[in-house]
PDB file of C-alpha atoms in Angstrom:
ATOM      1  CA  MET G   1    -151.893  25.978  42.228  1.00  0.00           C
ATOM      2  CA  THR G   2    -148.561  23.849  43.850  1.00  0.00           C
ATOM      3  CA  THR G   3    -148.939  21.112  46.060  1.00  0.00           C
ATOM      4  CA  LEU G   4    -145.602  20.205  47.938  1.00  0.00           C
ATOM      5  CA  PHE G   5    -145.600  16.582  49.311  1.00  0.00           C
ATOM      6  CA  VAL G   6    -143.791  16.328  52.571  1.00  0.00           C
ATOM      7  CA  GLY G   7    -143.090  13.703  55.023  1.00  0.00           C
ATOM      8  CA  LEU G   8    -142.967  14.615  58.921  1.00  0.00           C
ATOM      9  CA  ALA G   9    -143.779  14.281  62.572  1.00  0.00           C
ATOM     10  CA  ALA G  10    -146.163  16.284  64.662  1.00  0.00           C
ATOM     11  CA  THR G  11    -145.166  19.221  67.089  1.00  0.00           C
ATOM     12  CA  VAL G  12    -146.979  22.555  67.819  1.00  0.00           C
ATOM     13  CA  VAL G  13    -145.640  25.917  68.016  1.00  0.00           C
ATOM     14  CA  PHE G  14    -146.297  29.387  67.693  1.00  0.00           C
ATOM     15  CA  VAL G  15    -144.215  33.351  68.614  1.00  0.00           C
ATOM     16  CA  ALA G  16    -144.883  36.457  67.864  1.00  0.00           C
ATOM     17  CA  PHE G  17    -142.272  39.558  67.410  1.00  0.00           C
ATOM     18  CA  ALA G  18    -141.738  43.126  66.402  1.00  0.00           C
ATOM     19  CA  SER G  19    -138.648  44.899  64.572  1.00  0.00           C
ATOM     20  CA  GLY G  20    -135.569  42.923  65.517  1.00  0.00           C
ATOM     21  CA  LEU G  21    -136.860  41.646  68.626  1.00  0.00           C
ATOM     22  CA  VAL G  22    -137.720  38.279  68.869  1.00  0.00           C
ATOM     23  CA  GLN G  23    -140.078  37.189  71.597  1.00  0.00           C
ATOM     24  CA  VAL G  24    -141.097  33.581  71.700  1.00  0.00           C
ATOM     25  CA  LYS G  25    -144.438  32.845  73.215  1.00  0.00           C
ATOM     26  CA  GLN G  26    -144.264  29.112  73.019  1.00  0.00           C
ATOM     27  CA  ARG G  27    -141.965  26.041  71.881  1.00  0.00           C
ATOM     28  CA  ALA G  28    -138.722  27.454  70.242  1.00  0.00           C
ATOM     29  CA  LEU G  29    -137.615  26.238  67.228  1.00  0.00           C
ATOM     30  CA  THR G  30    -134.801  23.329  66.761  1.00  0.00           C
ATOM     31  CA  PRO G  31    -132.468  21.901  63.711  1.00  0.00           C
ATOM     32  CA  ILE G  32    -134.373  18.784  64.554  1.00  0.00           C
ATOM     33  CA  ASP G  33    -137.575  20.340  63.266  1.00  0.00           C
ATOM     34  CA  LEU G  34    -136.341  21.349  59.849  1.00  0.00           C
ATOM     35  CA  MET G  35    -136.109  17.454  59.475  1.00  0.00           C
ATOM     36  CA  THR G  36    -138.758  15.040  58.578  1.00  0.00           C
ATOM     37  CA  GLY G  37    -137.224  11.921  59.266  1.00  0.00           C
ATOM     38  CA  THR G  38    -139.313   9.950  57.396  1.00  0.00           C
ATOM     39  CA  GLY G  39    -137.294   9.643  54.091  1.00  0.00           C
ATOM     40  CA  VAL G  40    -140.041  11.417  52.371  1.00  0.00           C
ATOM     41  CA  PRO G  41    -138.531  14.677  50.526  1.00  0.00           C
ATOM     42  CA  PRO G  42    -140.443  17.862  49.594  1.00  0.00           C
ATOM     43  CA  LEU G  43    -142.087  17.027  46.319  1.00  0.00           C
ATOM     44  CA  VAL G  44    -144.322  19.294  44.036  1.00  0.00           C
ATOM     45  CA  GLY G  45    -146.972  18.808  41.749  1.00  0.00           C
ATOM     46  CA  ASP G  46    -149.785  20.440  39.842  1.00  0.00           C
ATOM     47  CA  PRO G  47    -153.356  18.880  40.757  1.00  0.00           C
ATOM     48  CA  SER G  48    -154.188  19.231  37.003  1.00  0.00           C
ATOM     49  CA  SER G  49    -151.607  17.155  35.598  1.00  0.00           C
ATOM     50  CA  PRO G  50    -150.924  13.443  37.022  1.00  0.00           C
ATOM     51  CA  GLY G  51    -147.967  12.926  35.517  1.00  0.00           C
ATOM     52  CA  ALA G  52    -146.114  15.852  37.475  1.00  0.00           C
ATOM     53  CA  PHE G  53    -147.453  13.691  40.818  1.00  0.00           C
ATOM     54  CA  LEU G  54    -146.140  10.254  38.908  1.00  0.00           C
ATOM     55  CA  SER G  55    -142.993  11.398  38.360  1.00  0.00           C
ATOM     56  CA  SER G  56    -142.808  12.979  42.106  1.00  0.00           C
ATOM     57  CA  ILE G  57    -144.142   9.848  43.672  1.00  0.00           C
ATOM     58  CA  ALA G  58    -141.020   7.693  42.035  1.00  0.00           C
ATOM     59  CA  ALA G  59    -138.729  10.147  43.457  1.00  0.00           C
ATOM     60  CA  GLN G  60    -139.125   8.639  46.486  1.00  0.00           C
ATOM     61  CA  SER G  61    -137.628   5.524  45.829  1.00  0.00           C
ATOM     62  CA  SER G  62    -134.598   7.247  46.253  1.00  0.00           C
ATOM     63  CA  ALA G  63    -135.191   9.267  49.153  1.00  0.00           C
ATOM     64  CA  ARG G  64    -132.882   9.515  51.951  1.00  0.00           C
ATOM     65  CA  SER G  65    -133.250   8.760  55.578  1.00  0.00           C
ATOM     66  CA  SER G  66    -133.848  12.330  56.592  1.00  0.00           C
ATOM     67  CA  SER G  67    -135.582  15.244  54.477  1.00  0.00           C
ATOM     68  CA  ASN G  68    -135.520  18.699  54.939  1.00  0.00           C
ATOM     69  CA  ILE G  69    -138.489  20.515  55.438  1.00  0.00           C
ATOM     70  CA  LEU G  70    -137.931  23.444  53.540  1.00  0.00           C
ATOM     71  CA  GLY G  71    -135.416  22.336  50.525  1.00  0.00           C
ATOM     72  CA  PRO G  72    -135.310  23.349  46.972  1.00  0.00           C
ATOM     73  CA  ARG G  73    -138.814  23.213  46.264  1.00  0.00           C
ATOM     74  CA  LEU G  74    -140.471  25.271  48.374  1.00  0.00           C
ATOM     75  CA  ALA G  75    -138.168  28.214  48.100  1.00  0.00           C
ATOM     76  CA  ALA G  76    -139.523  27.958  44.109  1.00  0.00           C
ATOM     77  CA  THR G  77    -143.259  27.811  45.246  1.00  0.00           C
ATOM     78  CA  PRO G  78    -144.539  31.107  46.217  1.00  0.00           C
ATOM     79  CA  LEU G  79    -146.436  31.166  49.398  1.00  0.00           C
ATOM     80  CA  GLN G  80    -149.679  32.521  49.042  1.00  0.00           C
ATOM     81  CA  GLY G  81    -152.396  29.952  47.918  1.00  0.00           C
ATOM     82  CA  ALA G  82    -149.519  27.010  48.423  1.00  0.00           C
ATOM     83  CA  VAL G  83    -151.404  23.553  48.812  1.00  0.00           C
ATOM     84  CA  ILE G  84    -149.123  21.224  51.456  1.00  0.00           C
ATOM     85  CA  VAL G  85    -149.694  17.519  51.568  1.00  0.00           C
ATOM     86  CA  VAL G  86    -148.236  15.615  54.251  1.00  0.00           C
ATOM     87  CA  ASP G  87    -148.349  11.964  55.488  1.00  0.00           C
ATOM     88  CA  ALA G  88    -148.933  13.132  59.410  1.00  0.00           C
ATOM     89  CA  GLU G  89    -150.338  15.686  61.418  1.00  0.00           C
ATOM     90  CA  PRO G  90    -149.483  18.810  59.676  1.00  0.00           C
ATOM     91  CA  ASP G  91    -148.196  21.008  62.793  1.00  0.00           C
ATOM     92  CA  ARG G  92    -144.593  20.650  62.418  1.00  0.00           C
ATOM     93  CA  ILE G  93    -144.748  21.890  59.331  1.00  0.00           C
ATOM     94  CA  ALA G  94    -147.139  24.484  60.173  1.00  0.00           C
ATOM     95  CA  HIS G  95    -144.791  25.489  63.476  1.00  0.00           C
ATOM     96  CA  VAL G  96    -141.505  25.634  60.695  1.00  0.00           C
ATOM     97  CA  LEU G  97    -143.601  27.621  58.241  1.00  0.00           C
ATOM     98  CA  ASN G  98    -144.673  30.349  60.559  1.00  0.00           C
ATOM     99  CA  TYR G  99    -141.018  31.071  61.775  1.00  0.00           C
ATOM    100  CA  THR G 100    -139.872  30.934  57.902  1.00  0.00           C
ATOM    101  CA  VAL G 101    -142.965  33.508  57.044  1.00  0.00           C
ATOM    102  CA  GLU G 102    -142.016  36.000  59.842  1.00  0.00           C
ATOM    103  CA  CYS G 103    -138.363  36.024  58.568  1.00  0.00           C
ATOM    104  CA  ALA G 104    -139.674  36.777  55.004  1.00  0.00           C
ATOM    105  CA  LEU G 105    -142.436  38.526  54.878  1.00  0.00           C
ATOM    106  CA  ASP G 106    -143.118  42.358  55.965  1.00  0.00           C
ATOM    107  CA  PRO G 107    -145.602  42.861  58.911  1.00  0.00           C
ATOM    108  CA  VAL G 108    -148.449  44.132  56.499  1.00  0.00           C
ATOM    109  CA  GLN G 109    -148.186  40.674  54.614  1.00  0.00           C
ATOM    110  CA  SER G 110    -149.784  37.560  55.499  1.00  0.00           C
ATOM    111  CA  VAL G 111    -150.430  33.915  53.538  1.00  0.00           C
ATOM    112  CA  ASN G 112    -152.866  32.058  53.419  1.00  0.00           C
ATOM    113  CA  VAL G 113    -151.095  27.806  53.405  1.00  0.00           C
ATOM    114  CA  SER G 114    -153.334  24.711  53.497  1.00  0.00           C
ATOM    115  CA  ILE G 115    -151.836  21.899  55.128  1.00  0.00           C
ATOM    116  CA  SER G 116    -153.296  18.508  54.722  1.00  0.00           C
ATOM    117  CA  SER G 117    -156.394  20.432  54.437  1.00  0.00           C
ATOM    118  CA  ARG G 118    -155.913  22.781  57.111  1.00  0.00           C
ATOM    119  CA  SER G 119    -156.089  25.977  56.538  1.00  0.00           C
ATOM    120  CA  TYR G 120    -153.581  28.437  58.427  1.00  0.00           C
ATOM    121  CA  THR G 121    -152.770  32.280  57.777  1.00  0.00           C
ATOM    122  CA  PHE G 122    -149.209  33.097  58.628  1.00  0.00           C
ATOM    123  CA  GLN G 123    -147.839  36.796  59.072  1.00  0.00           C
ATOM    124  CA  GLY G 124    -144.919  38.323  58.398  1.00  0.00           C
ATOM    125  CA  ALA G 125    -142.365  40.400  60.506  1.00  0.00           C
ATOM    126  CA  HIS G 126    -139.196  41.222  59.483  1.00  0.00           C
ATOM    127  CA  GLY G 127    -139.346  41.715  55.349  1.00  0.00           C
ATOM    128  CA  LEU G 128    -135.902  40.213  53.966  1.00  0.00           C
ATOM    129  CA  ALA G 129    -137.743  38.339  51.223  1.00  0.00           C
ATOM    130  CA  PRO G 130    -141.314  40.096  50.770  1.00  0.00           C
ATOM    131  CA  GLN G 131    -141.585  38.843  47.226  1.00  0.00           C
ATOM    132  CA  TRP G 132    -141.699  35.349  48.127  1.00  0.00           C
ATOM    133  CA  GLN G 133    -145.433  35.528  48.641  1.00  0.00           C
ATOM    134  CA  VAL G 134    -146.036  35.725  44.421  1.00  0.00           C
ATOM    135  CA  ARG G 135    -142.750  34.313  43.322  1.00  0.00           C
ATOM    136  CA  GLU G 136    -139.738  31.897  44.224  1.00  0.00           C
ATOM    137  CA  LEU G 137    -136.663  33.052  46.582  1.00  0.00           C
ATOM    138  CA  ASP G 138    -133.616  33.590  44.907  1.00  0.00           C
ATOM    139  CA  GLN G 139    -130.449  32.382  46.473  1.00  0.00           C
ATOM    140  CA  ASP G 140    -129.801  35.633  47.656  1.00  0.00           C
ATOM    141  CA  ALA G 141    -133.084  35.511  49.663  1.00  0.00           C
ATOM    142  CA  GLN G 142    -132.814  32.296  50.500  1.00  0.00           C
ATOM    143  CA  GLU G 143    -129.298  32.763  52.683  1.00  0.00           C
ATOM    144  CA  MET G 144    -131.344  35.882  54.016  1.00  0.00           C
ATOM    145  CA  VAL G 145    -134.422  33.870  55.271  1.00  0.00           C
ATOM    146  CA  SER G 146    -132.063  31.212  56.382  1.00  0.00           C
ATOM    147  CA  ALA G 147    -129.912  33.415  58.662  1.00  0.00           C
ATOM    148  CA  CYS G 148    -132.713  34.879  60.307  1.00  0.00           C
ATOM    149  CA  ILE G 149    -134.148  31.537  60.939  1.00  0.00           C
ATOM    150  CA  ILE G 150    -130.960  29.719  62.189  1.00  0.00           C
ATOM    151  CA  ALA G 151    -130.310  33.004  64.820  1.00  0.00           C
ATOM    152  CA  ARG G 152    -133.695  31.869  66.360  1.00  0.00           C
ATOM    153  CA  MET G 153    -133.007  27.905  66.262  1.00  0.00           C
ATOM    154  CA  THR G 154    -132.324  27.031  69.787  1.00  0.00           C
ATOM    155  CA  PHE G 155    -130.689  23.156  71.545  1.00  0.00           C
ATOM    156  CA  TRP G 156    -134.366  22.526  73.524  1.00  0.00           C
ATOM    157  CA  ASP G 157    -137.250  22.621  72.010  1.00  0.00           C
ATOM    158  CA  GLU G 158    -139.226  23.854  75.076  1.00  0.00           C
ATOM    159  CA  VAL G 159    -137.114  26.441  76.030  1.00  0.00           C
ATOM    160  CA  GLY G 160    -137.871  30.148  74.160  1.00  0.00           C
ATOM    161  CA  ILE G 161    -135.621  32.802  74.844  1.00  0.00           C
ATOM    162  CA  PRO G 162    -136.283  36.285  73.907  1.00  0.00           C
ATOM    163  CA  VAL G 163    -133.373  37.643  71.288  1.00  0.00           C
ATOM    164  CA  SER G 164    -132.755  40.706  69.402  1.00  0.00           C
ATOM    165  CA  ILE G 165    -131.827  39.867  65.695  1.00  0.00           C
ATOM    166  CA  ARG G 166    -130.346  42.843  63.867  1.00  0.00           C
ATOM    167  CA  GLY G 167    -128.770  43.285  60.493  1.00  0.00           C
ATOM    168  CA  ASN G 168    -128.313  45.606  57.788  1.00  0.00           C
ATOM    169  CA  ALA G 169    -132.332  45.428  56.342  1.00  0.00           C
ATOM    170  CA  PRO G 170    -135.339  47.674  57.607  1.00  0.00           C
ATOM    171  CA  GLY G 171    -136.696  44.876  59.166  1.00  0.00           C
ATOM    172  CA  LEU G 172    -134.014  44.442  61.310  1.00  0.00           C
ATOM    173  CA  VAL G 173    -132.984  47.463  63.299  1.00  0.00           C
ATOM    174  CA  PRO G 174    -133.533  47.573  67.212  1.00  0.00           C
ATOM    175  CA  ALA G 175    -136.755  49.430  67.843  1.00  0.00           C
ATOM    176  CA  GLY G 176    -137.450  51.602  70.981  1.00  0.00           C
ATOM    177  CA  ASP G 177    -135.740  50.115  74.058  1.00  0.00           C
ATOM    178  CA  GLU G 178    -134.305  47.150  72.364  1.00  0.00           C
ATOM    179  CA  GLN G 179    -130.275  48.136  72.268  1.00  0.00           C
ATOM    180  CA  LEU G 180    -130.814  48.994  75.962  1.00  0.00           C
ATOM    181  CA  GLU G 181    -132.653  45.682  77.027  1.00  0.00           C
ATOM    182  CA  PHE G 182    -130.436  43.681  75.038  1.00  0.00           C
ATOM    183  CA  PRO G 183    -127.127  44.844  75.420  1.00  0.00           C
ATOM    184  CA  VAL G 184    -124.880  41.740  75.101  1.00  0.00           C
ATOM    185  CA  LEU G 185    -123.571  40.667  71.749  1.00  0.00           C
ATOM    186  CA  GLU G 186    -124.086  36.946  71.178  1.00  0.00           C
ATOM    187  CA  GLY G 187    -123.060  35.874  67.642  1.00  0.00           C
ATOM    188  CA  ALA G 188    -123.628  35.753  64.301  1.00  0.00           C
ATOM    189  CA  PHE G 189    -125.409  32.880  61.802  1.00  0.00           C
ATOM    190  CA  TRP G 190    -125.455  32.575  58.016  1.00  0.00           C
ATOM    191  CA  GLY G 191    -126.064  29.548  56.061  1.00  0.00           C
ATOM    192  CA  ASN G 192    -128.804  27.828  53.645  1.00  0.00           C
ATOM    193  CA  LEU G 193    -131.864  25.803  55.140  1.00  0.00           C
ATOM    194  CA  PHE G 194    -133.632  25.739  51.525  1.00  0.00           C
ATOM    195  CA  LEU G 195    -130.888  23.588  49.706  1.00  0.00           C
ATOM    196  CA  GLN G 196    -131.247  19.414  49.585  1.00  0.00           C
ATOM    197  CA  ASP G 197    -128.721  19.027  52.640  1.00  0.00           C
ATOM    198  CA  PRO G 198    -129.252  22.621  54.603  1.00  0.00           C
ATOM    199  CA  VAL G 199    -126.441  24.067  55.868  1.00  0.00           C
ATOM    200  CA  ALA G 200    -125.693  26.597  58.785  1.00  0.00           C
ATOM    201  CA  TYR G 201    -123.040  28.290  60.487  1.00  0.00           C
ATOM    202  CA  THR G 202    -122.869  30.097  63.712  1.00  0.00           C
ATOM    203  CA  CYS G 203    -119.812  32.423  65.745  1.00  0.00           C
ATOM    204  CA  SER G 204    -119.618  33.279  68.540  1.00  0.00           C
ATOM    205  CA  HIS G 205    -118.771  36.520  71.161  1.00  0.00           C
ATOM    206  CA  LYS G 206    -115.845  35.032  73.178  1.00  0.00           C
ATOM    207  CA  ALA G 207    -116.748  37.714  75.798  1.00  0.00           C
ATOM    208  CA  ALA G 208    -120.311  36.602  76.300  1.00  0.00           C
ATOM    209  CA  LEU G 209    -119.892  33.133  76.361  1.00  0.00           C
ATOM    210  CA  LEU G 210    -121.213  33.101  79.679  1.00  0.00           C
ATOM    211  CA  ASN G 211    -124.120  34.919  79.398  1.00  0.00           C
ATOM    212  CA  SER G 212    -124.813  32.632  76.050  1.00  0.00           C
ATOM    213  CA  TYR G 213    -124.809  29.356  78.467  1.00  0.00           C
ATOM    214  CA  ALA G 214    -126.756  31.088  81.315  1.00  0.00           C
ATOM    215  CA  HIS G 215    -129.841  31.486  78.377  1.00  0.00           C
ATOM    216  CA  LEU G 216    -129.119  28.162  77.220  1.00  0.00           C
ATOM    217  CA  ARG G 217    -128.272  29.133  73.972  1.00  0.00           C
ATOM    218  CA  VAL G 218    -125.899  26.384  73.355  1.00  0.00           C
ATOM    219  CA  CYS G 219    -126.139  26.223  69.156  1.00  0.00           C
ATOM    220  CA  THR G 220    -124.376  29.590  69.335  1.00  0.00           C
ATOM    221  CA  THR G 221    -121.375  28.514  71.538  1.00  0.00           C
ATOM    222  CA  GLY G 222    -120.937  25.407  69.841  1.00  0.00           C
ATOM    223  CA  VAL G 223    -121.103  21.601  71.133  1.00  0.00           C
ATOM    224  CA  PRO G 224    -120.431  21.718  75.015  1.00  0.00           C
ATOM    225  CA  VAL G 225    -119.416  19.290  77.153  1.00  0.00           C
ATOM    226  CA  ASP G 226    -121.579  17.759  79.941  1.00  0.00           C
ATOM    227  CA  TYR G 227    -121.061  17.044  83.168  1.00  0.00           C
ATOM    228  CA  ASP G 228    -121.050  13.180  82.353  1.00  0.00           C
ATOM    229  CA  GLY G 229    -118.488  13.852  79.851  1.00  0.00           C
ATOM    230  CA  SER G 230    -121.464  13.465  76.865  1.00  0.00           C
ATOM    231  CA  THR G 231    -121.630  15.990  74.293  1.00  0.00           C
ATOM    232  CA  TRP G 232    -125.092  17.930  72.932  1.00  0.00           C
ATOM    233  CA  SER G 233    -125.374  18.366  69.293  1.00  0.00           C
ATOM    234  CA  CYS G 234    -127.017  21.084  67.635  1.00  0.00           C
ATOM    235  CA  GLY G 235    -127.869  19.042  64.264  1.00  0.00           C
ATOM    236  CA  PHE G 236    -126.556  20.999  61.296  1.00  0.00           C
ATOM    237  CA  VAL G 237    -125.668  24.129  62.633  1.00  0.00           C
ATOM    238  CA  GLN G 238    -122.001  24.271  62.835  1.00  0.00           C
ATOM    239  CA  SER G 239    -119.790  26.565  65.223  1.00  0.00           C
ATOM    240  CA  VAL G 240    -117.030  28.069  63.444  1.00  0.00           C
ATOM    241  CA  GLY G 241    -115.482  29.313  66.501  1.00  0.00           C
ATOM    242  CA  GLU G 242    -114.989  33.315  67.308  1.00  0.00           C
ATOM    243  CA  CYS G 243    -116.875  35.650  65.031  1.00  0.00           C
ATOM    244  CA  ASN G 244    -113.877  38.047  65.234  1.00  0.00           C
ATOM    245  CA  GLU G 245    -111.751  35.139  63.740  1.00  0.00           C
ATOM    246  CA  HIS G 246    -114.261  34.836  60.788  1.00  0.00           C
ATOM    247  CA  CYS G 247    -116.562  37.810  59.900  1.00  0.00           C
ATOM    248  CA  ASP G 248    -116.281  41.344  59.162  1.00  0.00           C
ATOM    249  CA  PRO G 249    -118.276  44.133  61.064  1.00  0.00           C
ATOM    250  CA  TYR G 250    -120.244  46.878  58.987  1.00  0.00           C
ATOM    251  CA  PRO G 251    -117.418  49.813  59.565  1.00  0.00           C
ATOM    252  CA  THR G 252    -120.204  52.882  60.161  1.00  0.00           C
ATOM    253  CA  MET G 253    -122.760  50.545  62.869  1.00  0.00           C
ATOM    254  CA  ALA G 254    -122.644  51.114  66.514  1.00  0.00           C
ATOM    255  CA  PRO G 255    -123.082  48.560  68.331  1.00  0.00           C
ATOM    256  CA  THR G 256    -121.442  45.581  66.347  1.00  0.00           C
ATOM    257  CA  ILE G 257    -123.513  44.116  63.083  1.00  0.00           C
ATOM    258  CA  TYR G 258    -121.365  41.518  60.830  1.00  0.00           C
ATOM    259  CA  GLY G 259    -121.375  42.114  57.391  1.00  0.00           C
ATOM    260  CA  THR G 260    -120.335  39.277  56.343  1.00  0.00           C
ATOM    261  CA  CYS G 261    -118.501  35.916  57.788  1.00  0.00           C
ATOM    262  CA  LEU G 262    -116.686  33.689  55.792  1.00  0.00           C
ATOM    263  CA  GLY G 263    -117.216  35.339  52.846  1.00  0.00           C
ATOM    264  CA  ASN G 264    -121.183  35.275  53.165  1.00  0.00           C
ATOM    265  CA  PRO G 265    -122.802  38.772  52.923  1.00  0.00           C
ATOM    266  CA  HIS G 266    -126.079  37.415  53.945  1.00  0.00           C
ATOM    267  CA  VAL G 267    -125.653  37.937  57.850  1.00  0.00           C
ATOM    268  CA  ILE G 268    -127.599  38.101  61.264  1.00  0.00           C
ATOM    269  CA  THR G 269    -126.175  39.328  63.968  1.00  0.00           C
ATOM    270  CA  THR G 270    -127.944  38.659  67.965  1.00  0.00           C
ATOM    271  CA  TYR G 271    -127.972  40.445  71.177  1.00  0.00           C
ATOM    272  CA  LEU G 272    -129.185  38.922  74.321  1.00  0.00           C
ATOM    273  CA  ALA G 273    -130.281  40.641  78.002  1.00  0.00           C
ATOM    274  CA  ASN G 274    -127.484  40.211  80.406  1.00  0.00           C
ATOM    275  CA  ALA G 275    -128.322  37.498  81.913  1.00  0.00           C
ATOM    276  CA  THR G 276    -125.312  37.824  84.532  1.00  0.00           C
ATOM    277  CA  LYS G 277    -126.350  41.117  85.461  1.00  0.00           C
ATOM    278  CA  SER G 278    -126.972  41.786  89.394  1.00  0.00           C
ATOM    279  CA  PRO G 279    -130.666  42.367  90.338  1.00  0.00           C
TER     280      PRO G 279
END
């Protein structure tokens, strides 16, 4: 059994979706949710080996002021049966894991996780890394799952925006009327959230910027200037500008699905409903 020690503050969440369509039912995921802010990085130990715990606890002395809830130790831990010990309420890590497991596992998969003695069951959906149920994530899988999570992030935690996430994977194929209901290309997302210092990138589709703003998807469009001259930060998510300048689409896929962005082949493309369409 593997135990992860994570420092965090409390927040709550839960979402549901099918196929490539993400219908956010409650609070959305923000970049801040991934960072604990307590200075305690995720630590791994074996309950049967006290020495492992001593080594992990000693590592806290060199902890940074803000820590990644996901991080390399979680990527190295099979999800099924994981035990997570937190120094505060467990809701926030459940929030992050809910999104993460949905991206990683298949719809027929679920995992039971203990978070500070509370039992949680997380259900898969997109199946981008089903092997994580029983073994660690390799780098390719980390980046694919990360792209899915980043594509679902928003700036305002109380705002849940329905979004169609698409890519070259069975769990990212639009189903039913999804293409008709979400016809506006928004942009693309890629990165790796399982690093000690997570990296996340996005690009936008220039012709649809107003539509993205209307949906409050400011992480995609970059950091806009507010009316009073201040700026809105989207945490560690970096906008690189227009997708056409940094990404290559799959030549045989229509509508547009990006295959690589800045050389990274693990990319999620997003589509939104047309917010500017007249009723």
